[in-house]
CSV table of C-alpha atoms in Angstrom, one decimal:
chain,number,residue,atom,x,y,z
A,2,MET,CA,-0.2,0.1,-0.1
A,3,ASN,CA,1.4,3.5,-1.2
A,4,ILE,CA,0.9,6.5,1.5
A,5,THR,CA,2.1,10.0,0.3
A,6,ALA,CA,3.5,12.1,2.9
A,7,PHE,CA,1.3,15.3,1.4
A,8,PRO,CA,-2.4,15.0,1.0
A,9,THR,CA,-3.5,14.7,-2.4
A,10,LEU,CA,-5.7,16.4,-5.1
A,11,ASN,CA,-8.4,15.4,-7.1
A,12,PHE,CA,-7.9,16.4,-11.2
A,13,SER,CA,-11.4,17.0,-10.8
A,14,ASP,CA,-10.8,19.2,-8.2
A,15,ALA,CA,-7.8,21.1,-9.1
A,16,PHE,CA,-9.0,22.2,-12.7
A,17,LEU,CA,-12.7,22.0,-13.6
A,18,ARG,CA,-14.6,24.2,-11.0
A,19,LYS,CA,-14.4,27.9,-11.1
A,20,PRO,CA,-12.7,29.6,-9.1
A,21,GLU,CA,-15.2,31.3,-7.2
A,22,GLU,CA,-16.2,31.7,-3.8
A,23,ILE,CA,-17.5,28.7,-1.7
A,24,PRO,CA,-19.1,29.1,1.4
A,25,CYS,CA,-16.8,26.0,3.8
A,26,GLU,CA,-19.7,23.3,5.5
A,27,PHE,CA,-16.5,22.8,7.9
A,28,ILE,CA,-17.2,26.7,9.2
A,29,GLN,CA,-20.7,27.7,9.3
A,30,THR,CA,-21.2,24.0,11.3
A,31,ASN,CA,-18.7,24.8,13.5
A,32,PHE,CA,-17.5,28.3,14.2
A,33,SER,CA,-19.1,31.6,13.9
A,34,ALA,CA,-18.5,33.3,10.7
A,35,LYS,CA,-18.0,36.3,11.8
A,36,LYS,CA,-15.0,34.8,14.2
A,37,VAL,CA,-13.0,33.1,11.6
A,38,SER,CA,-10.2,35.6,9.3
A,39,PHE,CA,-8.3,33.4,6.6
A,40,HIS,CA,-4.0,33.4,6.6
A,41,PHE,CA,-1.2,32.5,4.2
A,42,ARG,CA,-0.1,30.4,7.1
A,43,GLY,CA,-0.7,28.7,10.6
A,44,ALA,CA,2.2,30.8,12.5
A,45,ASN,CA,0.7,33.6,11.0
A,46,ALA,CA,-3.0,32.4,12.4
A,47,ILE,CA,-0.6,32.8,15.8
A,48,TYR,CA,0.9,35.6,15.7
A,49,HIS,CA,-2.4,37.3,14.4
A,50,GLY,CA,-4.0,36.5,17.7
A,51,LEU,CA,-2.1,36.9,19.9
A,52,LYS,CA,-1.5,40.6,18.5
A,53,ARG,CA,-5.1,40.8,19.2
A,54,LEU,CA,-5.6,39.9,22.5
A,55,SER,CA,-3.2,43.4,23.3
A,56,LEU,CA,-1.6,41.5,26.6
A,57,PRO,CA,0.2,43.6,28.7
A,58,LYS,CA,3.8,44.5,28.2
A,59,GLY,CA,5.9,41.3,29.6
A,60,SER,CA,3.0,39.0,29.6
A,61,THR,CA,3.6,35.5,29.6
A,62,VAL,CA,3.0,32.8,26.9
A,63,LEU,CA,3.1,29.2,28.5
A,64,MET,CA,4.5,27.0,26.2
A,65,PRO,CA,5.2,23.2,25.8
A,66,ALA,CA,8.9,22.4,25.5
A,67,TYR,CA,7.9,20.1,22.7
A,68,HIS,CA,7.2,22.3,19.8
A,69,CYS,CA,8.8,23.2,16.1
A,70,GLY,CA,10.0,26.2,16.8
A,71,VAL,CA,7.6,29.0,14.3
A,72,GLU,CA,5.0,28.8,17.5
A,73,VAL,CA,7.1,30.3,19.5
A,74,ASP,CA,8.5,32.8,17.3
A,75,ALA,CA,5.5,34.0,16.2
A,76,VAL,CA,5.4,34.8,20.0
A,77,LEU,CA,8.0,36.8,20.4
A,78,ARG,CA,7.3,38.4,17.4
A,79,ASN,CA,4.9,40.4,19.7
A,80,LYS,CA,7.0,41.6,22.3
A,81,LEU,CA,6.4,38.6,24.3
A,82,GLU,CA,8.2,35.8,26.7
A,83,VAL,CA,7.5,32.2,26.9
A,84,LYS,CA,7.8,29.5,29.7
A,85,PHE,CA,8.3,26.2,27.9
A,86,TYR,CA,5.8,23.6,30.3
A,87,HIS,CA,6.7,19.6,31.1
A,88,LEU,CA,4.3,16.8,28.4
A,89,ASP,CA,4.3,13.7,29.7
A,90,ASP,CA,4.6,10.7,28.0
A,91,LYS,CA,1.8,11.0,26.0
A,92,LEU,CA,2.7,14.5,25.6
A,93,ASN,CA,-0.7,15.8,26.8
A,94,VAL,CA,-0.5,18.9,29.5
A,95,ASP,CA,1.5,17.8,32.4
A,96,LEU,CA,-1.3,19.2,34.6
A,97,THR,CA,0.3,18.3,38.2
A,98,ARG,CA,3.6,20.7,37.4
A,99,LEU,CA,1.9,23.4,36.0
A,100,ASN,CA,1.3,25.4,38.5
A,101,GLY,CA,4.9,25.5,39.1
A,102,PHE,CA,4.7,27.9,36.1
A,103,LEU,CA,2.1,30.2,37.1
A,104,ASP,CA,2.9,34.0,37.9
A,105,GLU,CA,0.8,37.1,37.4
A,106,THR,CA,2.6,37.8,34.1
A,107,VAL,CA,1.2,34.9,32.5
A,108,LYS,CA,-1.5,35.2,30.7
A,109,VAL,CA,-2.4,32.7,28.5
A,110,LEU,CA,-1.7,29.1,28.4
A,111,PHE,CA,-0.3,27.8,24.5
A,112,VAL,CA,-1.7,24.0,23.7
A,113,ILE,CA,-0.5,21.8,20.9
A,114,HIS,CA,-2.6,18.5,19.8
A,115,TYR,CA,-0.1,16.8,18.4
A,116,PHE,CA,-0.8,14.8,14.8
A,117,GLY,CA,-4.0,15.7,15.6
A,118,MET,CA,-4.6,13.5,18.6
A,119,PRO,CA,-6.4,15.5,21.2
A,120,GLN,CA,-5.1,17.9,24.6
A,121,PRO,CA,-7.7,16.6,27.9
A,122,MET,CA,-9.3,19.4,26.5
A,123,GLY,CA,-12.1,19.6,30.2
A,124,GLU,CA,-9.0,20.0,32.5
A,125,ILE,CA,-7.1,22.5,29.8
A,126,SER,CA,-10.3,24.2,29.6
A,127,ARG,CA,-10.7,23.8,34.4
A,128,PHE,CA,-7.6,25.0,34.6
A,129,CYS,CA,-7.6,28.3,32.6
A,130,GLN,CA,-10.6,29.8,33.9
A,131,LYS,CA,-9.8,28.3,37.2
A,132,HIS,CA,-6.3,31.0,37.6
A,133,GLN,CA,-8.5,33.6,34.8
A,134,ILE,CA,-6.3,33.2,32.1
A,135,LEU,CA,-6.4,32.5,28.3
A,136,LEU,CA,-6.6,29.5,25.7
A,137,PHE,CA,-4.9,28.8,22.9
A,138,GLU,CA,-5.5,25.7,21.0
A,139,ASP,CA,-3.0,24.7,18.4
A,140,CYS,CA,-4.7,22.5,15.7
A,141,ALA,CA,-2.3,22.5,13.1
A,142,HIS,CA,-1.9,18.9,12.6
A,143,ALA,CA,-5.9,18.7,14.0
A,144,LEU,CA,-8.3,20.4,11.5
A,145,TYR,CA,-11.4,18.0,11.5
A,146,SER,CA,-10.0,15.8,14.8
A,147,ARG,CA,-12.6,15.5,17.7
A,148,GLY,CA,-12.1,15.4,21.4
A,149,ASP,CA,-14.5,14.2,24.1
A,150,GLY,CA,-17.1,14.4,21.3
A,151,ARG,CA,-16.3,17.7,20.4
A,152,VAL,CA,-14.5,19.0,17.9
A,153,LEU,CA,-11.2,20.5,18.5
A,154,GLY,CA,-10.3,24.2,18.0
A,155,THR,CA,-13.5,25.1,20.2
A,156,ALA,CA,-12.9,24.9,23.8
A,157,GLY,CA,-9.8,27.9,23.5
A,158,ASP,CA,-9.9,31.8,23.6
A,159,LEU,CA,-8.3,31.5,19.8
A,160,SER,CA,-7.5,28.7,18.1
A,161,ILE,CA,-5.8,28.0,14.6
A,162,PHE,CA,-5.6,25.5,12.0
A,163,SER,CA,-2.8,24.9,9.0
A,164,LEU,CA,-4.4,23.9,6.5
A,165,GLN,CA,-1.6,22.9,4.5
A,166,LYS,CA,-0.9,19.7,7.3
A,167,SER,CA,-4.3,18.2,6.1
A,168,LEU,CA,-5.1,19.3,3.1
A,169,PRO,CA,-4.0,19.4,-0.9
A,170,VAL,CA,-3.1,23.2,-0.5
A,171,VAL,CA,0.0,25.6,-0.9
A,172,ASP,CA,-1.0,27.8,1.7
A,173,GLY,CA,-3.4,28.6,4.0
A,174,GLY,CA,-3.5,29.4,7.8
A,175,VAL,CA,-7.0,30.4,9.5
A,176,LEU,CA,-7.7,32.1,13.0
A,177,ILE,CA,-10.6,31.2,15.6
A,178,GLU,CA,-11.5,33.4,17.3
A,179,ASN,CA,-13.6,32.0,19.6
A,180,GLN,CA,-14.9,34.6,22.4
A,181,ASN,CA,-14.2,37.5,21.1
A,182,ASN,CA,-17.5,39.5,19.9
A,183,ASN,CA,-15.0,42.3,17.6
A,184,PRO,CA,-13.3,40.1,15.7
A,185,LEU,CA,-10.1,40.6,13.4
A,186,ARG,CA,-11.0,41.9,10.3
A,187,PHE,CA,-8.2,40.3,7.8
A,188,ASN,CA,-7.7,41.3,4.0
A,189,ASP,CA,-8.5,37.9,2.3
A,190,GLU,CA,-7.8,40.2,-0.9
A,191,ILE,CA,-3.8,40.4,-0.1
A,192,ASN,CA,-3.2,37.4,-2.6
A,193,PRO,CA,-0.1,36.1,-1.9
A,194,ILE,CA,0.0,33.5,-5.4
A,195,SER,CA,-0.7,33.7,-8.8
A,196,LEU,CA,-3.9,31.8,-9.3
A,197,ARG,CA,-2.0,30.7,-13.0
A,198,ARG,CA,1.2,29.8,-10.5
A,199,THR,CA,-1.2,28.1,-7.8
A,200,LYS,CA,-3.1,25.7,-10.3
A,201,MET,CA,0.3,24.8,-12.3
A,202,VAL,CA,1.9,23.5,-8.6
A,203,TYR,CA,-0.8,21.7,-7.4
A,204,TRP,CA,-0.3,20.0,-11.2
A,205,MET,CA,3.3,19.1,-10.7
A,206,ASN,CA,1.8,18.1,-7.5
A,207,HIS,CA,-0.8,15.6,-8.8
A,208,LEU,CA,1.6,13.9,-11.4
A,209,LYS,CA,4.4,13.0,-8.6
A,210,LEU,CA,2.5,11.9,-6.4
A,211,ASN,CA,-0.3,9.6,-8.4
A,212,THR,CA,1.9,8.6,-11.8
A,213,PRO,CA,5.8,9.6,-11.1
A,214,GLY,CA,7.1,8.4,-13.9
A,215,VAL,CA,5.1,10.6,-16.0
A,216,PHE,CA,6.3,13.7,-13.9
A,217,PHE,CA,10.0,12.5,-13.9
A,218,LEU,CA,9.3,12.4,-17.5
A,219,LEU,CA,7.4,15.6,-18.7
A,220,ASN,CA,10.1,17.9,-15.8
A,221,GLY,CA,13.0,16.4,-17.8
A,222,ILE,CA,11.2,17.4,-21.7
A,223,PHE,CA,9.0,20.4,-21.0
A,224,PHE,CA,8.2,21.3,-17.1
A,225,THR,CA,12.5,22.2,-16.5
A,226,PRO,CA,13.0,24.2,-20.2
A,227,ALA,CA,9.1,26.6,-20.3
A,228,LYS,CA,10.5,27.1,-16.6
A,229,TYR,CA,12.6,28.7,-18.0
A,230,LEU,CA,11.6,30.1,-20.9
A,231,PHE,CA,8.9,31.6,-18.4
A,232,ARG,CA,11.5,33.2,-16.2
A,233,VAL,CA,13.3,35.2,-18.8
A,234,PHE,CA,10.2,36.6,-20.7
A,235,LYS,CA,7.6,36.9,-18.2
A,236,LYS,CA,7.8,36.1,-13.8
A,237,SER,CA,4.3,34.8,-12.8
A,238,ARG,CA,5.2,36.4,-9.5
A,239,SER,CA,2.5,37.7,-6.4
A,240,SER,CA,3.1,41.9,-6.0
A,241,LYS,CA,5.1,40.4,-2.6
A,242,GLY,CA,7.5,38.4,-5.1
A,243,LEU,CA,6.1,34.8,-3.5
A,244,ALA,CA,5.8,31.0,-4.5
A,245,VAL,CA,4.4,28.7,-2.4
A,246,ALA,CA,4.2,28.7,1.7
A,247,THR,CA,5.4,25.3,2.3
A,248,ALA,CA,4.0,23.0,5.0
A,249,SER,CA,7.0,22.3,6.7
A,250,THR,CA,9.4,25.9,7.3
A,251,HIS,CA,10.2,27.1,10.9
A,252,ASP,CA,11.1,30.4,9.6
A,253,LEU,CA,7.7,33.0,10.4
A,254,ASN,CA,8.7,36.0,7.3
A,255,GLU,CA,8.0,39.4,9.0
A,256,GLU,CA,7.5,40.6,5.6
A,257,TYR,CA,4.4,38.0,5.0
A,258,LEU,CA,2.7,38.1,8.1
A,259,GLU,CA,-0.4,40.7,6.8
A,260,LEU,CA,-0.8,38.2,3.1
A,261,GLY,CA,-4.1,36.5,3.4
A,262,ILE,CA,-4.8,33.1,2.1
A,263,SER,CA,-5.0,32.1,-2.3
A,264,GLN,CA,-8.0,32.3,-3.1
A,265,TYR,CA,-8.0,28.7,-5.2
A,266,SER,CA,-6.4,27.3,-1.6
A,267,LYS,CA,-9.7,28.4,0.2
A,268,GLN,CA,-11.8,27.2,-2.9
A,269,ILE,CA,-10.0,23.9,-2.1
A,270,PHE,CA,-10.2,23.5,1.6
A,271,ALA,CA,-14.1,24.4,1.0
A,272,LEU,CA,-15.0,21.7,-1.3
A,273,GLN,CA,-13.1,18.8,1.0
A,274,GLN,CA,-15.2,15.5,2.6
A,275,GLU,CA,-14.6,16.0,6.2
A,276,ASN,CA,-15.8,12.0,6.7
A,277,VAL,CA,-13.9,11.3,3.1
A,278,ILE,CA,-11.2,12.6,4.5
A,279,VAL,CA,-10.7,11.5,8.3
A,280,GLN,CA,-11.9,7.5,7.6
A,281,LYS,CA,-9.0,8.1,4.9
A,282,ARG,CA,-7.1,9.4,7.5
A,283,ARG,CA,-7.6,7.2,10.3
A,284,LYS,CA,-7.4,4.6,7.5
A,285,ASN,CA,-3.4,5.4,7.0
A,286,TYR,CA,-2.6,5.3,10.6
A,287,GLN,CA,-3.8,2.1,11.0
A,288,THR,CA,-2.1,0.9,8.3
A,289,LEU,CA,1.5,3.2,9.6
A,290,LEU,CA,0.9,1.7,12.5
A,291,ASP,CA,-0.1,-2.2,12.2
A,292,GLY,CA,4.0,-1.8,10.6
A,293,LEU,CA,5.6,-0.2,13.2
A,294,ASN,CA,3.9,-2.7,16.0
A,295,GLU,CA,6.0,-5.4,14.1
A,296,GLU,CA,9.0,-3.7,15.4
A,297,ASN,CA,9.2,-4.5,19.2
A,298,SER,CA,12.0,-1.4,19.6
A,299,ARG,CA,10.4,1.4,19.0
A,300,TYR,CA,8.2,3.5,21.2
A,301,ILE,CA,4.9,4.8,19.9
A,302,VAL,CA,3.2,7.4,21.7
A,303,TYR,CA,-0.4,6.8,20.2
A,304,LYS,CA,-0.9,2.9,20.1
A,305,TYR,CA,-4.7,2.9,19.8
A,306,LEU,CA,-7.2,5.2,17.8
A,307,ALA,CA,-9.7,6.5,19.7
Protein backbone atom coordinates (compact mmCIF):
# COMPACT_ATOMS: atom_id res chain seq x y z
CA MET A 1 0.00 0.00 0.00
CA ASN A 2 1.31 3.45 -0.95
CA ILE A 3 0.72 6.33 1.48
CA THR A 4 1.91 9.70 0.21
CA ALA A 5 3.82 12.07 2.47
CA PHE A 6 1.49 14.95 1.62
CA PRO A 7 -2.25 15.18 0.89
CA THR A 8 -3.22 14.71 -2.75
CA LEU A 9 -5.78 16.56 -4.81
CA ASN A 10 -8.40 15.16 -7.15
CA PHE A 11 -7.87 16.22 -10.73
CA SER A 12 -11.47 17.46 -10.98
CA ASP A 13 -11.14 19.64 -7.89
CA ALA A 14 -7.98 21.27 -9.17
CA PHE A 15 -9.09 22.17 -12.66
CA LEU A 16 -12.79 21.70 -13.36
CA ARG A 17 -14.16 24.17 -10.84
CA LYS A 18 -14.48 27.91 -11.26
CA PRO A 19 -12.41 29.99 -8.78
CA GLU A 20 -15.50 31.44 -7.12
CA GLU A 21 -16.37 31.89 -3.45
CA ILE A 22 -17.79 28.65 -2.00
CA PRO A 23 -19.16 28.42 1.57
CA CYS A 24 -17.10 26.13 3.79
CA GLU A 25 -19.42 23.70 5.57
CA PHE A 26 -16.84 22.90 8.28
CA ILE A 27 -16.51 26.56 9.22
CA GLN A 28 -20.22 27.28 9.00
CA THR A 29 -21.16 24.26 11.10
CA ASN A 30 -18.61 24.64 13.89
CA PHE A 31 -17.66 28.31 14.01
CA SER A 32 -19.40 31.63 13.60
CA ALA A 33 -18.26 33.17 10.31
CA LYS A 34 -17.63 36.57 11.90
CA LYS A 35 -14.99 35.03 14.16
CA VAL A 36 -12.88 33.51 11.39
CA SER A 37 -9.97 35.03 9.46
CA PHE A 38 -7.83 33.38 6.79
CA HIS A 39 -4.07 33.85 6.66
CA PHE A 40 -1.12 32.82 4.53
CA ARG A 41 0.09 30.20 7.02
CA GLY A 42 -0.84 28.78 10.38
CA ALA A 43 2.10 30.57 11.99
CA ASN A 44 0.77 33.87 10.68
CA ALA A 45 -2.57 33.06 12.30
CA ILE A 46 -0.82 32.48 15.66
CA TYR A 47 0.97 35.81 15.34
CA HIS A 48 -2.23 37.73 14.57
CA GLY A 49 -4.21 35.92 17.24
CA LEU A 50 -1.75 36.96 19.94
CA LYS A 51 -1.51 40.46 18.50
CA ARG A 52 -5.28 40.69 18.67
CA LEU A 53 -5.24 40.06 22.43
CA SER A 54 -3.32 43.31 23.10
CA LEU A 55 -1.65 41.81 26.16
CA PRO A 56 0.21 44.09 28.61
CA LYS A 57 3.95 44.51 28.16
CA GLY A 58 5.87 41.74 29.94
CA SER A 59 3.03 39.22 29.64
CA THR A 60 3.99 35.54 29.54
CA VAL A 61 2.69 32.73 27.35
CA LEU A 62 3.03 29.19 28.69
CA MET A 63 4.13 26.92 25.84
CA PRO A 64 4.97 23.20 25.63
CA ALA A 65 8.64 22.24 25.69
CA TYR A 66 8.07 20.09 22.59
CA HIS A 67 7.44 22.32 19.57
CA CYS A 68 8.69 23.02 16.04
CA GLY A 69 9.85 26.56 16.82
CA VAL A 70 7.77 28.73 14.52
CA GLU A 71 4.94 29.03 17.05
CA VAL A 72 7.44 30.28 19.63
CA ASP A 73 8.72 32.80 17.09
CA ALA A 74 5.15 34.07 16.64
CA VAL A 75 4.97 34.73 20.39
CA LEU A 76 8.34 36.48 20.55
CA ARG A 77 7.46 38.66 17.54
CA ASN A 78 4.63 40.03 19.68
CA LYS A 79 7.15 41.13 22.34
CA LEU A 80 5.83 38.54 24.78
CA GLU A 81 7.72 36.29 27.18
CA VAL A 82 7.72 32.49 26.98
CA LYS A 83 7.83 29.83 29.68
CA PHE A 84 8.05 26.19 28.63
CA TYR A 85 5.99 23.63 30.52
CA HIS A 86 6.31 19.84 30.79
CA LEU A 87 4.47 17.15 28.85
CA ASP A 88 3.81 13.60 29.99
CA ASP A 89 4.82 10.47 28.06
CA LYS A 90 1.64 10.75 25.95
CA LEU A 91 2.49 14.33 24.93
CA ASN A 92 -0.35 15.66 27.07
CA VAL A 93 -0.11 18.80 29.17
CA ASP A 94 1.23 17.81 32.59
CA LEU A 95 -1.30 19.69 34.69
CA THR A 96 0.21 18.42 37.94
CA ARG A 97 3.35 20.48 37.26
CA LEU A 98 1.73 23.46 35.55
CA ASN A 99 0.94 25.30 38.77
CA GLY A 100 4.64 25.83 39.34
CA PHE A 101 4.84 28.07 36.27
CA LEU A 102 2.06 30.43 37.26
CA ASP A 103 2.69 34.01 38.32
CA GLU A 104 1.06 37.40 37.76
CA THR A 105 2.63 37.75 34.28
CA VAL A 106 1.09 34.56 32.82
CA LYS A 107 -1.81 35.48 30.54
CA VAL A 108 -2.07 32.63 28.00
CA LEU A 109 -1.76 28.84 28.00
CA PHE A 110 -0.75 27.61 24.53
CA VAL A 111 -1.75 23.99 23.87
CA ILE A 112 -0.75 21.84 20.88
CA HIS A 113 -2.83 18.88 19.67
CA TYR A 114 0.11 16.76 18.52
CA PHE A 115 -0.47 14.75 15.33
CA GLY A 116 -4.16 15.61 15.54
CA MET A 117 -4.60 13.73 18.83
CA PRO A 118 -6.72 15.64 21.38
CA GLN A 119 -5.39 17.09 24.59
CA PRO A 120 -7.66 16.67 27.67
CA MET A 121 -9.47 19.91 26.90
CA GLY A 122 -12.03 19.58 29.69
CA GLU A 123 -9.34 19.58 32.38
CA ILE A 124 -7.29 22.22 30.60
CA SER A 125 -10.28 24.55 30.17
CA ARG A 126 -11.14 24.25 33.86
CA PHE A 127 -7.52 24.99 34.77
CA CYS A 128 -7.54 28.16 32.66
CA GLN A 129 -10.86 29.31 34.06
CA LYS A 130 -9.70 28.72 37.62
CA HIS A 131 -6.54 30.78 37.12
CA GLN A 132 -8.13 33.34 34.79
CA ILE A 133 -5.77 32.82 31.88
CA LEU A 134 -6.63 32.60 28.18
CA LEU A 135 -6.48 29.31 26.28
CA PHE A 136 -4.91 29.15 22.81
CA GLU A 137 -5.41 25.89 20.86
CA ASP A 138 -2.86 24.99 18.17
CA CYS A 139 -4.82 22.70 15.84
CA ALA A 140 -2.25 22.79 13.03
CA HIS A 141 -2.38 18.97 12.79
CA ALA A 142 -5.95 18.63 14.03
CA LEU A 143 -8.26 19.77 11.25
CA TYR A 144 -11.50 17.72 11.56
CA SER A 145 -10.24 16.06 14.77
CA ARG A 146 -12.48 15.63 17.81
CA GLY A 147 -12.04 15.01 21.51
CA ASP A 148 -14.78 14.08 23.97
CA GLY A 149 -17.30 14.45 21.15
CA ARG A 150 -16.24 18.02 20.48
CA VAL A 151 -14.48 19.52 17.46
CA LEU A 152 -10.95 20.56 18.39
CA GLY A 153 -10.53 24.30 18.16
CA THR A 154 -13.85 25.13 19.81
CA ALA A 155 -12.70 25.08 23.45
CA GLY A 156 -9.99 27.73 23.39
CA ASP A 157 -10.42 31.49 23.44
CA LEU A 158 -8.36 31.36 20.26
CA SER A 159 -7.45 28.50 17.94
CA ILE A 160 -5.64 28.07 14.65
CA PHE A 161 -5.54 25.53 11.83
CA SER A 162 -2.80 25.02 9.25
CA LEU A 163 -4.52 23.78 6.11
CA GLN A 164 -1.34 22.51 4.45
CA LYS A 165 -0.88 19.88 7.12
CA SER A 166 -4.14 18.11 6.22
CA LEU A 167 -5.29 19.32 2.80
CA PRO A 168 -3.74 19.48 -0.68
CA VAL A 169 -3.28 23.26 -0.68
CA VAL A 170 -0.19 25.42 -1.16
CA ASP A 171 -0.97 27.89 1.60
CA GLY A 172 -3.56 28.63 4.26
CA GLY A 173 -3.93 29.29 7.96
CA VAL A 174 -7.19 29.85 9.83
CA LEU A 175 -7.62 31.89 13.01
CA ILE A 176 -10.70 31.24 15.14
CA GLU A 177 -11.75 33.74 17.82
CA ASN A 178 -14.21 31.84 19.98
CA GLN A 179 -14.61 34.36 22.77
CA ASN A 180 -13.95 37.70 21.09
CA ASN A 181 -17.08 39.66 20.17
CA ASN A 182 -15.08 42.14 18.10
CA PRO A 183 -13.06 39.85 15.85
CA LEU A 184 -10.06 40.77 13.76
CA ARG A 185 -10.93 41.85 10.24
CA PHE A 186 -8.40 40.57 7.75
CA ASN A 187 -7.95 41.42 4.09
CA ASP A 188 -8.37 38.13 2.26
CA GLU A 189 -7.97 39.98 -1.03
CA ILE A 190 -4.21 40.22 -0.53
CA ASN A 191 -3.50 37.02 -2.44
CA PRO A 192 0.10 35.84 -2.10
CA ILE A 193 0.03 33.57 -5.16
CA SER A 194 -1.33 34.08 -8.64
CA LEU A 195 -4.09 31.69 -9.74
CA ARG A 196 -1.95 30.55 -12.68
CA ARG A 197 1.00 29.72 -10.43
CA THR A 198 -1.26 27.96 -7.92
CA LYS A 199 -2.83 25.74 -10.56
CA MET A 200 0.60 24.81 -11.93
CA VAL A 201 1.79 23.77 -8.47
CA TYR A 202 -1.32 21.62 -7.98
CA TRP A 203 -0.88 20.04 -11.39
CA MET A 204 2.80 19.16 -10.87
CA ASN A 205 2.16 17.79 -7.37
CA HIS A 206 -0.72 15.68 -8.68
CA LEU A 207 1.52 14.12 -11.33
CA LYS A 208 4.46 13.63 -8.98
CA LEU A 209 2.43 11.87 -6.28
CA ASN A 210 0.13 9.78 -8.47
CA THR A 211 2.18 9.09 -11.62
CA PRO A 212 5.84 9.72 -10.72
CA GLY A 213 7.11 8.14 -13.93
CA VAL A 214 5.10 10.51 -16.09
CA PHE A 215 6.10 13.45 -13.90
CA PHE A 216 9.85 12.86 -14.17
CA LEU A 217 9.57 12.31 -17.92
CA LEU A 218 7.63 15.53 -18.47
CA ASN A 219 9.79 17.40 -15.98
CA GLY A 220 12.92 16.58 -17.95
CA ILE A 221 11.67 17.30 -21.45
CA PHE A 222 9.08 20.03 -20.81
CA PHE A 223 8.62 21.50 -17.32
CA THR A 224 12.25 22.45 -16.61
CA PRO A 225 12.89 24.15 -19.99
CA ALA A 226 9.45 25.80 -19.85
CA LYS A 227 10.11 27.21 -16.38
CA TYR A 228 13.43 28.64 -17.55
CA LEU A 229 11.86 30.32 -20.60
CA PHE A 230 8.98 31.59 -18.50
CA ARG A 231 11.40 33.30 -16.12
CA VAL A 232 13.19 34.93 -19.01
CA PHE A 233 10.11 36.44 -20.65
CA LYS A 234 7.68 36.90 -17.78
CA LYS A 235 7.87 36.31 -14.03
CA SER A 236 4.73 34.72 -12.64
CA ARG A 237 4.89 36.25 -9.19
CA SER A 238 2.54 38.02 -6.84
CA SER A 239 2.98 41.58 -5.65
CA LYS A 240 5.04 40.17 -2.80
CA GLY A 241 7.20 38.09 -5.13
CA LEU A 242 6.03 34.87 -3.52
CA ALA A 243 5.79 31.37 -4.94
CA VAL A 244 4.20 29.07 -2.35
CA ALA A 245 4.20 28.60 1.39
CA THR A 246 5.88 25.49 2.75
CA ALA A 247 4.24 23.38 5.42
CA SER A 248 7.53 22.35 7.00
CA THR A 249 9.34 25.68 7.30
CA HIS A 250 10.44 26.79 10.76
CA ASP A 251 10.77 30.46 9.83
CA LEU A 252 8.22 33.22 10.29
CA ASN A 253 8.91 35.76 7.55
CA GLU A 254 7.87 39.18 8.78
CA GLU A 255 7.50 40.44 5.20
CA TYR A 256 4.58 38.06 4.64
CA LEU A 257 2.76 38.42 7.96
CA GLU A 258 -0.06 40.51 6.49
CA LEU A 259 -0.78 38.17 3.58
CA GLY A 260 -4.07 36.33 3.35
CA ILE A 261 -4.83 32.91 1.90
CA SER A 262 -4.92 32.47 -1.88
CA GLN A 263 -8.49 32.23 -3.16
CA TYR A 264 -7.81 28.91 -4.85
CA SER A 265 -6.61 27.29 -1.63
CA LYS A 266 -9.62 28.71 0.17
CA GLN A 267 -11.85 27.15 -2.48
CA ILE A 268 -10.15 23.74 -2.17
CA PHE A 269 -10.73 23.89 1.61
CA ALA A 270 -14.43 24.54 1.05
CA LEU A 271 -14.74 21.62 -1.40
CA GLN A 272 -13.34 18.95 0.93
CA GLN A 273 -15.57 16.21 2.34
CA GLU A 274 -14.76 15.94 6.04
CA ASN A 275 -15.96 12.35 6.56
CA VAL A 276 -13.96 11.06 3.58
CA ILE A 277 -10.75 12.70 4.79
CA VAL A 278 -11.23 11.48 8.36
CA GLN A 279 -11.80 7.88 7.23
CA LYS A 280 -8.77 7.97 4.95
CA ARG A 281 -6.52 9.45 7.62
CA ARG A 282 -7.59 6.85 10.17
CA LYS A 283 -7.00 4.06 7.66
CA ASN A 284 -3.55 5.41 6.80
CA TYR A 285 -2.64 5.79 10.47
CA GLN A 286 -3.72 2.24 11.27
CA THR A 287 -1.67 0.91 8.34
CA LEU A 288 1.45 2.71 9.55
CA LEU A 289 0.74 1.69 13.15
CA ASP A 290 0.46 -1.98 12.21
CA GLY A 291 3.82 -1.78 10.47
CA LEU A 292 5.55 -0.08 13.39
CA ASN A 293 4.07 -2.48 15.95
CA GLU A 294 6.01 -5.28 14.29
CA GLU A 295 9.25 -3.64 15.47
CA ASN A 296 9.38 -3.99 19.23
CA SER A 297 12.30 -1.59 19.60
CA ARG A 298 10.16 1.43 18.74
CA TYR A 299 8.26 3.49 21.32
CA ILE A 300 4.88 4.51 19.94
CA VAL A 301 3.07 7.36 21.70
CA TYR A 302 -0.37 6.71 20.23
CA LYS A 303 -0.87 2.96 19.95
CA TYR A 304 -4.63 3.12 19.55
CA LEU A 305 -7.18 5.29 17.79
CA ALA A 306 -10.17 6.40 19.82
